[in-house]
Amino acid sequence: DGGITQSPKYLFRKEGQNVTLSCEQNLNHDAMYWYRQDPGQGLRLIYYSQIVNDFQKGDIAEGYSVSREKKESFPLTVTSAQKNPTAFYLCASGAPGYEQYFGPGTRLTVT
Amino acid sequence: RKEVEQDPGPFNVPEGATVAFNCTYSNSASQSFFWYRQDCRKEPKLLMSVYSSGNEDGRFTAQLNRASQYISLLIRDSKLSDSATYLCVVLYSSASKIIFGSGTRLSIRP
């Protein structure tokens, strides 16, 4: 089955800890994206990558970091520098310039 | 002004009704347009792409008006299962800039 997987579905962390969210795709897409969604809000772009070993900041990259060592994988680290990390995190992939397909998301709660 | 704007709703309509909502965009360089559907606490799912000539998929019709810079989504014979938030998405020619609207919430009542 082709698709995008994100794990875990729910994640709880204490303030001050870094946490890494996983995103894997087997759709052979070149581009991958990370978004954040807050309750009642739209999606905001954190980082994106159009090719392996290259990535660009989105609109709200501060406090986050990513890597793209393999085409299939685009993990997101939420660092302790992110002031309001509690949110719904969505990973997507697609061919550049075309529609994106989303994973099921990770709900991160930081207390 | 936001680059992509949608009426947040909620639109509350009876089952079987026809409902339409628009999405306006500010950048005329926009190249591609999409409608996504997002159910509560789930990921967005692609509903349909929007082509210049307009396109239809079953009960759903999407239209693009480049002159007035808006896209629309029409749902005919609405079902209870159509209740969701509908997101308008605009892609720019750079291929790296994709903007999501905040969504229009639709609630279908029996």
PDB file of C-alpha atoms in Angstrom:
ATOM      1  CA  ASP A   1       0.000   0.000   0.000  1.00  0.00           C
ATOM      2  CA  GLY A   2       1.391   3.387  -0.983  1.00  0.00           C
ATOM      3  CA  GLY A   3       1.080   6.226   1.465  1.00  0.00           C
ATOM      4  CA  ILE A   4       2.502   8.492   4.099  1.00  0.00           C
ATOM      5  CA  THR A   5       2.969   7.379   7.653  1.00  0.00           C
ATOM      6  CA  GLN A   6       3.547   9.508  10.704  1.00  0.00           C
ATOM      7  CA  SER A   7       4.362   8.263  14.133  1.00  0.00           C
ATOM      8  CA  PRO A   8       3.407   8.402  16.839  1.00  0.00           C
ATOM      9  CA  LYS A   9      -0.223   9.519  16.600  1.00  0.00           C
ATOM     10  CA  TYR A  10      -0.098  11.145  20.039  1.00  0.00           C
ATOM     11  CA  LEU A  11       3.013  12.399  21.810  1.00  0.00           C
ATOM     12  CA  PHE A  12       3.419  13.931  25.242  1.00  0.00           C
ATOM     13  CA  ARG A  13       6.543  15.727  26.381  1.00  0.00           C
ATOM     14  CA  LYS A  14       7.724  17.900  29.198  1.00  0.00           C
ATOM     15  CA  GLU A  15       8.693  21.472  28.480  1.00  0.00           C
ATOM     16  CA  GLY A  16      12.374  21.858  27.696  1.00  0.00           C
ATOM     17  CA  GLN A  17      12.738  18.525  25.891  1.00  0.00           C
ATOM     18  CA  ASN A  18      13.430  18.147  22.204  1.00  0.00           C
ATOM     19  CA  VAL A  19      11.152  15.737  20.367  1.00  0.00           C
ATOM     20  CA  THR A  20      11.390  14.218  16.885  1.00  0.00           C
ATOM     21  CA  LEU A  21       8.331  13.427  14.776  1.00  0.00           C
ATOM     22  CA  SER A  22       8.640  10.787  12.105  1.00  0.00           C
ATOM     23  CA  CYS A  23       7.357  11.019   8.526  1.00  0.00           C
ATOM     24  CA  GLU A  24       7.865   8.320   5.906  1.00  0.00           C
ATOM     25  CA  GLN A  25       6.444   8.042   2.389  1.00  0.00           C
ATOM     26  CA  ASN A  26       6.619   5.305  -0.236  1.00  0.00           C
ATOM     27  CA  LEU A  27       4.967   7.299  -3.007  1.00  0.00           C
ATOM     28  CA  ASN A  28       8.307   8.148  -4.613  1.00  0.00           C
ATOM     29  CA  HIS A  29       7.574  11.854  -4.211  1.00  0.00           C
ATOM     30  CA  ASP A  30      10.465  14.277  -4.442  1.00  0.00           C
ATOM     31  CA  ALA A  31       8.916  16.972  -2.252  1.00  0.00           C
ATOM     32  CA  MET A  32       7.981  16.673   1.400  1.00  0.00           C
ATOM     33  CA  TYR A  33       6.471  19.225   3.740  1.00  0.00           C
ATOM     34  CA  TRP A  34       5.769  19.825   7.417  1.00  0.00           C
ATOM     35  CA  TYR A  35       2.801  21.856   8.604  1.00  0.00           C
ATOM     36  CA  ARG A  36       1.443  22.864  11.930  1.00  0.00           C
ATOM     37  CA  GLN A  37      -2.256  23.291  12.633  1.00  0.00           C
ATOM     38  CA  ASP A  38      -3.655  24.917  15.756  1.00  0.00           C
ATOM     39  CA  PRO A  39      -7.306  24.506  16.837  1.00  0.00           C
ATOM     40  CA  GLY A  40      -9.653  26.332  14.482  1.00  0.00           C
ATOM     41  CA  GLN A  41      -6.744  27.525  12.353  1.00  0.00           C
ATOM     42  CA  GLY A  42      -5.397  26.816   8.918  1.00  0.00           C
ATOM     43  CA  LEU A  43      -2.180  25.007   8.072  1.00  0.00           C
ATOM     44  CA  ARG A  44       1.095  26.850   8.434  1.00  0.00           C
ATOM     45  CA  LEU A  45       4.225  25.673   6.640  1.00  0.00           C
ATOM     46  CA  ILE A  46       7.209  24.881   8.867  1.00  0.00           C
ATOM     47  CA  TYR A  47       9.777  23.389   6.467  1.00  0.00           C
ATOM     48  CA  TYR A  48       9.816  21.800   3.059  1.00  0.00           C
ATOM     49  CA  SER A  49      12.239  19.799   0.977  1.00  0.00           C
ATOM     50  CA  GLN A  50      12.178  19.324  -2.773  1.00  0.00           C
ATOM     51  CA  ILE A  51      15.149  17.025  -3.001  1.00  0.00           C
ATOM     52  CA  VAL A  52      17.324  14.855  -0.794  1.00  0.00           C
ATOM     53  CA  ASN A  53      19.853  16.750   1.326  1.00  0.00           C
ATOM     54  CA  ASP A  54      18.130  20.067   0.695  1.00  0.00           C
ATOM     55  CA  PHE A  55      15.361  21.848   2.576  1.00  0.00           C
ATOM     56  CA  GLN A  56      13.990  25.362   3.029  1.00  0.00           C
ATOM     57  CA  LYS A  57      12.321  27.226   5.850  1.00  0.00           C
ATOM     58  CA  GLY A  58       8.635  27.851   5.648  1.00  0.00           C
ATOM     59  CA  ASP A  59       6.682  30.599   7.367  1.00  0.00           C
ATOM     60  CA  ILE A  60       7.195  29.436  10.965  1.00  0.00           C
ATOM     61  CA  ALA A  61      10.539  27.588  11.051  1.00  0.00           C
ATOM     62  CA  GLU A  62      11.835  29.074  14.310  1.00  0.00           C
ATOM     63  CA  GLY A  63      12.235  26.423  16.984  1.00  0.00           C
ATOM     64  CA  TYR A  64      12.130  23.541  14.500  1.00  0.00           C
ATOM     65  CA  SER A  65      14.727  21.577  12.553  1.00  0.00           C
ATOM     66  CA  VAL A  66      14.547  18.934   9.828  1.00  0.00           C
ATOM     67  CA  SER A  67      16.758  16.600   7.830  1.00  0.00           C
ATOM     68  CA  ARG A  68      16.303  14.884   4.486  1.00  0.00           C
ATOM     69  CA  GLU A  69      18.906  12.161   4.223  1.00  0.00           C
ATOM     70  CA  LYS A  70      16.638   9.809   2.298  1.00  0.00           C
ATOM     71  CA  LYS A  71      13.924  10.468  -0.247  1.00  0.00           C
ATOM     72  CA  GLU A  72      11.411   8.515   1.836  1.00  0.00           C
ATOM     73  CA  SER A  73      12.008  10.207   5.169  1.00  0.00           C
ATOM     74  CA  PHE A  74      11.636  13.777   6.465  1.00  0.00           C
ATOM     75  CA  PRO A  75      11.772  13.871  10.288  1.00  0.00           C
ATOM     76  CA  LEU A  76      10.906  17.038  12.186  1.00  0.00           C
ATOM     77  CA  THR A  77      12.509  17.969  15.504  1.00  0.00           C
ATOM     78  CA  VAL A  78      10.610  20.306  17.773  1.00  0.00           C
ATOM     79  CA  THR A  79      13.241  21.941  19.933  1.00  0.00           C
ATOM     80  CA  SER A  80      12.945  23.540  23.339  1.00  0.00           C
ATOM     81  CA  ALA A  81      13.279  26.903  21.577  1.00  0.00           C
ATOM     82  CA  GLN A  82       9.768  26.550  20.135  1.00  0.00           C
ATOM     83  CA  LYS A  83       7.615  28.672  22.459  1.00  0.00           C
ATOM     84  CA  ASN A  84       4.234  27.044  21.811  1.00  0.00           C
ATOM     85  CA  PRO A  85       4.914  23.519  20.579  1.00  0.00           C
ATOM     86  CA  THR A  86       1.532  21.982  21.436  1.00  0.00           C
ATOM     87  CA  ALA A  87      -0.231  21.499  18.086  1.00  0.00           C
ATOM     88  CA  PHE A  88      -1.292  19.045  15.395  1.00  0.00           C
ATOM     89  CA  TYR A  89       1.662  18.339  13.078  1.00  0.00           C
ATOM     90  CA  LEU A  90       1.000  17.212   9.527  1.00  0.00           C
ATOM     91  CA  CYS A  91       3.499  15.845   7.046  1.00  0.00           C
ATOM     92  CA  ALA A  92       2.758  15.873   3.322  1.00  0.00           C
ATOM     93  CA  SER A  93       4.455  14.813   0.121  1.00  0.00           C
ATOM     94  CA  GLY A  94       3.929  15.444  -3.560  1.00  0.00           C
ATOM     95  CA  ALA A  95       5.529  16.155  -6.874  1.00  0.00           C
ATOM     96  CA  PRO A  96       6.697  19.803  -6.874  1.00  0.00           C
ATOM     97  CA  GLY A  97       3.990  21.939  -8.399  1.00  0.00           C
ATOM     98  CA  TYR A  98       1.243  19.393  -7.886  1.00  0.00           C
ATOM     99  CA  GLU A  99      -1.196  18.427  -5.182  1.00  0.00           C
ATOM    100  CA  GLN A 100       0.043  17.210  -1.820  1.00  0.00           C
ATOM    101  CA  TYR A 101      -0.940  14.122   0.093  1.00  0.00           C
ATOM    102  CA  PHE A 102      -1.004  14.112   3.852  1.00  0.00           C
ATOM    103  CA  GLY A 103      -0.090  11.659   6.565  1.00  0.00           C
ATOM    104  CA  PRO A 104      -2.474  11.091   9.487  1.00  0.00           C
ATOM    105  CA  GLY A 105      -0.693  13.626  11.684  1.00  0.00           C
ATOM    106  CA  THR A 106       0.881  13.662  15.142  1.00  0.00           C
ATOM    107  CA  ARG A 107      -0.754  15.464  18.050  1.00  0.00           C
ATOM    108  CA  LEU A 108       1.983  16.840  20.267  1.00  0.00           C
ATOM    109  CA  THR A 109       1.218  18.024  23.777  1.00  0.00           C
ATOM    110  CA  VAL A 110       3.928  19.733  25.779  1.00  0.00           C
ATOM    111  CA  THR A 111       3.327  20.451  29.464  1.00  0.00           C
TER     112      THR A 111
ATOM    113  CA  ARG B   1      -4.905  41.004   3.685  1.00  0.00           C
ATOM    114  CA  LYS B   2      -4.447  37.222   3.651  1.00  0.00           C
ATOM    115  CA  GLU B   3      -3.194  35.666   0.431  1.00  0.00           C
ATOM    116  CA  VAL B   4      -6.026  33.146   0.449  1.00  0.00           C
ATOM    117  CA  GLU B   5      -9.302  33.957   2.143  1.00  0.00           C
ATOM    118  CA  GLN B   6     -12.300  31.821   2.934  1.00  0.00           C
ATOM    119  CA  ASP B   7     -15.510  32.485   4.816  1.00  0.00           C
ATOM    120  CA  PRO B   8     -15.012  30.410   7.973  1.00  0.00           C
ATOM    121  CA  GLY B   9     -18.731  29.607   8.254  1.00  0.00           C
ATOM    122  CA  PRO B  10     -20.202  27.528   9.660  1.00  0.00           C
ATOM    123  CA  PHE B  11     -22.605  26.866   6.854  1.00  0.00           C
ATOM    124  CA  ASN B  12     -25.503  24.909   8.329  1.00  0.00           C
ATOM    125  CA  VAL B  13     -27.763  23.444   5.623  1.00  0.00           C
ATOM    126  CA  PRO B  14     -30.367  20.677   5.453  1.00  0.00           C
ATOM    127  CA  GLU B  15     -29.653  17.359   3.834  1.00  0.00           C
ATOM    128  CA  GLY B  16     -30.369  17.475   0.112  1.00  0.00           C
ATOM    129  CA  ALA B  17     -29.639  21.180  -0.232  1.00  0.00           C
ATOM    130  CA  THR B  18     -27.156  22.751  -2.612  1.00  0.00           C
ATOM    131  CA  VAL B  19     -24.396  24.761  -1.005  1.00  0.00           C
ATOM    132  CA  ALA B  20     -21.594  26.810  -2.495  1.00  0.00           C
ATOM    133  CA  PHE B  21     -18.619  28.611  -1.081  1.00  0.00           C
ATOM    134  CA  ASN B  22     -15.888  30.742  -2.547  1.00  0.00           C
ATOM    135  CA  CYS B  23     -12.234  31.283  -1.903  1.00  0.00           C
ATOM    136  CA  THR B  24     -10.418  34.436  -3.002  1.00  0.00           C
ATOM    137  CA  TYR B  25      -6.714  34.731  -3.663  1.00  0.00           C
ATOM    138  CA  SER B  26      -4.611  37.849  -3.958  1.00  0.00           C
ATOM    139  CA  ASN B  27      -1.675  36.854  -6.157  1.00  0.00           C
ATOM    140  CA  SER B  28      -2.429  36.725  -9.855  1.00  0.00           C
ATOM    141  CA  ALA B  29       0.656  34.553 -10.380  1.00  0.00           C
ATOM    142  CA  SER B  30      -1.207  31.648  -8.826  1.00  0.00           C
ATOM    143  CA  GLN B  31      -0.992  28.601 -11.048  1.00  0.00           C
ATOM    144  CA  SER B  32      -2.881  25.688  -9.544  1.00  0.00           C
ATOM    145  CA  PHE B  33      -5.860  25.403  -7.296  1.00  0.00           C
ATOM    146  CA  PHE B  34      -7.294  22.622  -5.194  1.00  0.00           C
ATOM    147  CA  TRP B  35     -10.065  21.874  -2.748  1.00  0.00           C
ATOM    148  CA  TYR B  36      -9.310  19.654   0.230  1.00  0.00           C
ATOM    149  CA  ARG B  37     -11.682  18.228   2.786  1.00  0.00           C
ATOM    150  CA  GLN B  38     -10.704  17.927   6.434  1.00  0.00           C
ATOM    151  CA  ASP B  39     -12.731  16.000   8.964  1.00  0.00           C
ATOM    152  CA  CYS B  40     -12.480  16.840  12.647  1.00  0.00           C
ATOM    153  CA  ARG B  41      -9.081  15.868  14.064  1.00  0.00           C
ATOM    154  CA  LYS B  42      -8.011  14.226  10.800  1.00  0.00           C
ATOM    155  CA  GLU B  43      -5.620  15.082   8.006  1.00  0.00           C
ATOM    156  CA  PRO B  44      -6.761  17.055   4.931  1.00  0.00           C
ATOM    157  CA  LYS B  45      -7.673  14.897   1.945  1.00  0.00           C
ATOM    158  CA  LEU B  46      -7.670  16.032  -1.658  1.00  0.00           C
ATOM    159  CA  LEU B  47     -11.214  16.538  -2.900  1.00  0.00           C
ATOM    160  CA  MET B  48     -10.532  17.856  -6.355  1.00  0.00           C
ATOM    161  CA  SER B  49      -8.227  19.958  -8.448  1.00  0.00           C
ATOM    162  CA  VAL B  50      -9.702  23.075 -10.036  1.00  0.00           C
ATOM    163  CA  TYR B  51      -9.192  23.575 -13.752  1.00  0.00           C
ATOM    164  CA  SER B  52      -9.640  26.742 -15.769  1.00  0.00           C
ATOM    165  CA  SER B  53     -12.605  25.304 -17.620  1.00  0.00           C
ATOM    166  CA  GLY B  54     -14.279  24.169 -14.420  1.00  0.00           C
ATOM    167  CA  ASN B  55     -14.683  20.555 -13.491  1.00  0.00           C
ATOM    168  CA  GLU B  56     -17.209  18.245 -11.949  1.00  0.00           C
ATOM    169  CA  ASP B  57     -16.898  15.090  -9.903  1.00  0.00           C
ATOM    170  CA  GLY B  58     -20.252  13.594  -9.047  1.00  0.00           C
ATOM    171  CA  ARG B  59     -22.104  16.022  -6.804  1.00  0.00           C
ATOM    172  CA  PHE B  60     -19.140  18.396  -6.609  1.00  0.00           C
ATOM    173  CA  THR B  61     -18.363  21.184  -9.064  1.00  0.00           C
ATOM    174  CA  ALA B  62     -15.322  23.434  -8.906  1.00  0.00           C
ATOM    175  CA  GLN B  63     -14.932  26.664 -10.825  1.00  0.00           C
ATOM    176  CA  LEU B  64     -12.038  29.065 -11.322  1.00  0.00           C
ATOM    177  CA  ASN B  65     -12.487  32.745 -12.115  1.00  0.00           C
ATOM    178  CA  ARG B  66      -9.068  34.206 -12.863  1.00  0.00           C
ATOM    179  CA  ALA B  67     -10.375  37.663 -13.683  1.00  0.00           C
ATOM    180  CA  SER B  68     -11.928  38.053 -10.243  1.00  0.00           C
ATOM    181  CA  GLN B  69      -9.358  35.823  -8.553  1.00  0.00           C
ATOM    182  CA  TYR B  70     -11.588  33.335  -6.851  1.00  0.00           C
ATOM    183  CA  ILE B  71     -12.414  29.660  -6.938  1.00  0.00           C
ATOM    184  CA  SER B  72     -15.674  28.102  -5.901  1.00  0.00           C
ATOM    185  CA  LEU B  73     -16.985  24.757  -4.757  1.00  0.00           C
ATOM    186  CA  LEU B  74     -20.585  23.710  -5.282  1.00  0.00           C
ATOM    187  CA  ILE B  75     -22.057  20.682  -3.561  1.00  0.00           C
ATOM    188  CA  ARG B  76     -25.382  19.389  -4.833  1.00  0.00           C
ATOM    189  CA  ASP B  77     -27.771  17.069  -3.006  1.00  0.00           C
ATOM    190  CA  SER B  78     -25.716  17.372   0.170  1.00  0.00           C
ATOM    191  CA  LYS B  79     -25.315  14.341   2.420  1.00  0.00           C
ATOM    192  CA  LEU B  80     -24.741  14.131   6.155  1.00  0.00           C
ATOM    193  CA  SER B  81     -21.295  12.756   5.334  1.00  0.00           C
ATOM    194  CA  ASP B  82     -20.383  16.012   3.573  1.00  0.00           C
ATOM    195  CA  SER B  83     -20.077  17.684   6.977  1.00  0.00           C
ATOM    196  CA  ALA B  84     -16.443  18.746   7.206  1.00  0.00           C
ATOM    197  CA  THR B  85     -14.135  21.705   6.783  1.00  0.00           C
ATOM    198  CA  TYR B  86     -13.275  22.539   3.181  1.00  0.00           C
ATOM    199  CA  LEU B  87      -9.849  24.006   2.542  1.00  0.00           C
ATOM    200  CA  CYS B  88      -8.955  26.056  -0.489  1.00  0.00           C
ATOM    201  CA  VAL B  89      -5.355  25.639  -1.667  1.00  0.00           C
ATOM    202  CA  VAL B  90      -3.432  27.879  -4.056  1.00  0.00           C
ATOM    203  CA  LEU B  91      -0.116  26.962  -5.622  1.00  0.00           C
ATOM    204  CA  TYR B  92       2.240  29.512  -7.157  1.00  0.00           C
ATOM    205  CA  SER B  93       4.324  28.965 -10.248  1.00  0.00           C
ATOM    206  CA  SER B  94       7.510  28.718  -8.208  1.00  0.00           C
ATOM    207  CA  ALA B  95       6.108  25.342  -7.199  1.00  0.00           C
ATOM    208  CA  SER B  96       7.438  25.820  -3.722  1.00  0.00           C
ATOM    209  CA  LYS B  97       4.838  28.230  -2.455  1.00  0.00           C
ATOM    210  CA  ILE B  98       1.579  26.626  -1.534  1.00  0.00           C
ATOM    211  CA  ILE B  99      -0.970  28.498   0.545  1.00  0.00           C
ATOM    212  CA  PHE B 100      -3.842  26.936   2.447  1.00  0.00           C
ATOM    213  CA  GLY B 101      -6.950  28.875   3.313  1.00  0.00           C
ATOM    214  CA  SER B 102      -8.205  28.622   6.870  1.00  0.00           C
ATOM    215  CA  GLY B 103     -11.188  26.572   5.742  1.00  0.00           C
ATOM    216  CA  THR B 104     -14.952  26.807   5.566  1.00  0.00           C
ATOM    217  CA  ARG B 105     -16.860  24.669   8.006  1.00  0.00           C
ATOM    218  CA  LEU B 106     -19.927  22.905   6.601  1.00  0.00           C
ATOM    219  CA  SER B 107     -22.529  21.162   8.717  1.00  0.00           C
ATOM    220  CA  ILE B 108     -25.335  19.172   7.094  1.00  0.00           C
ATOM    221  CA  ARG B 109     -28.389  18.588   9.285  1.00  0.00           C
ATOM    222  CA  PRO B 110     -30.948  15.782   8.829  1.00  0.00           C
TER     223      PRO B 110
END
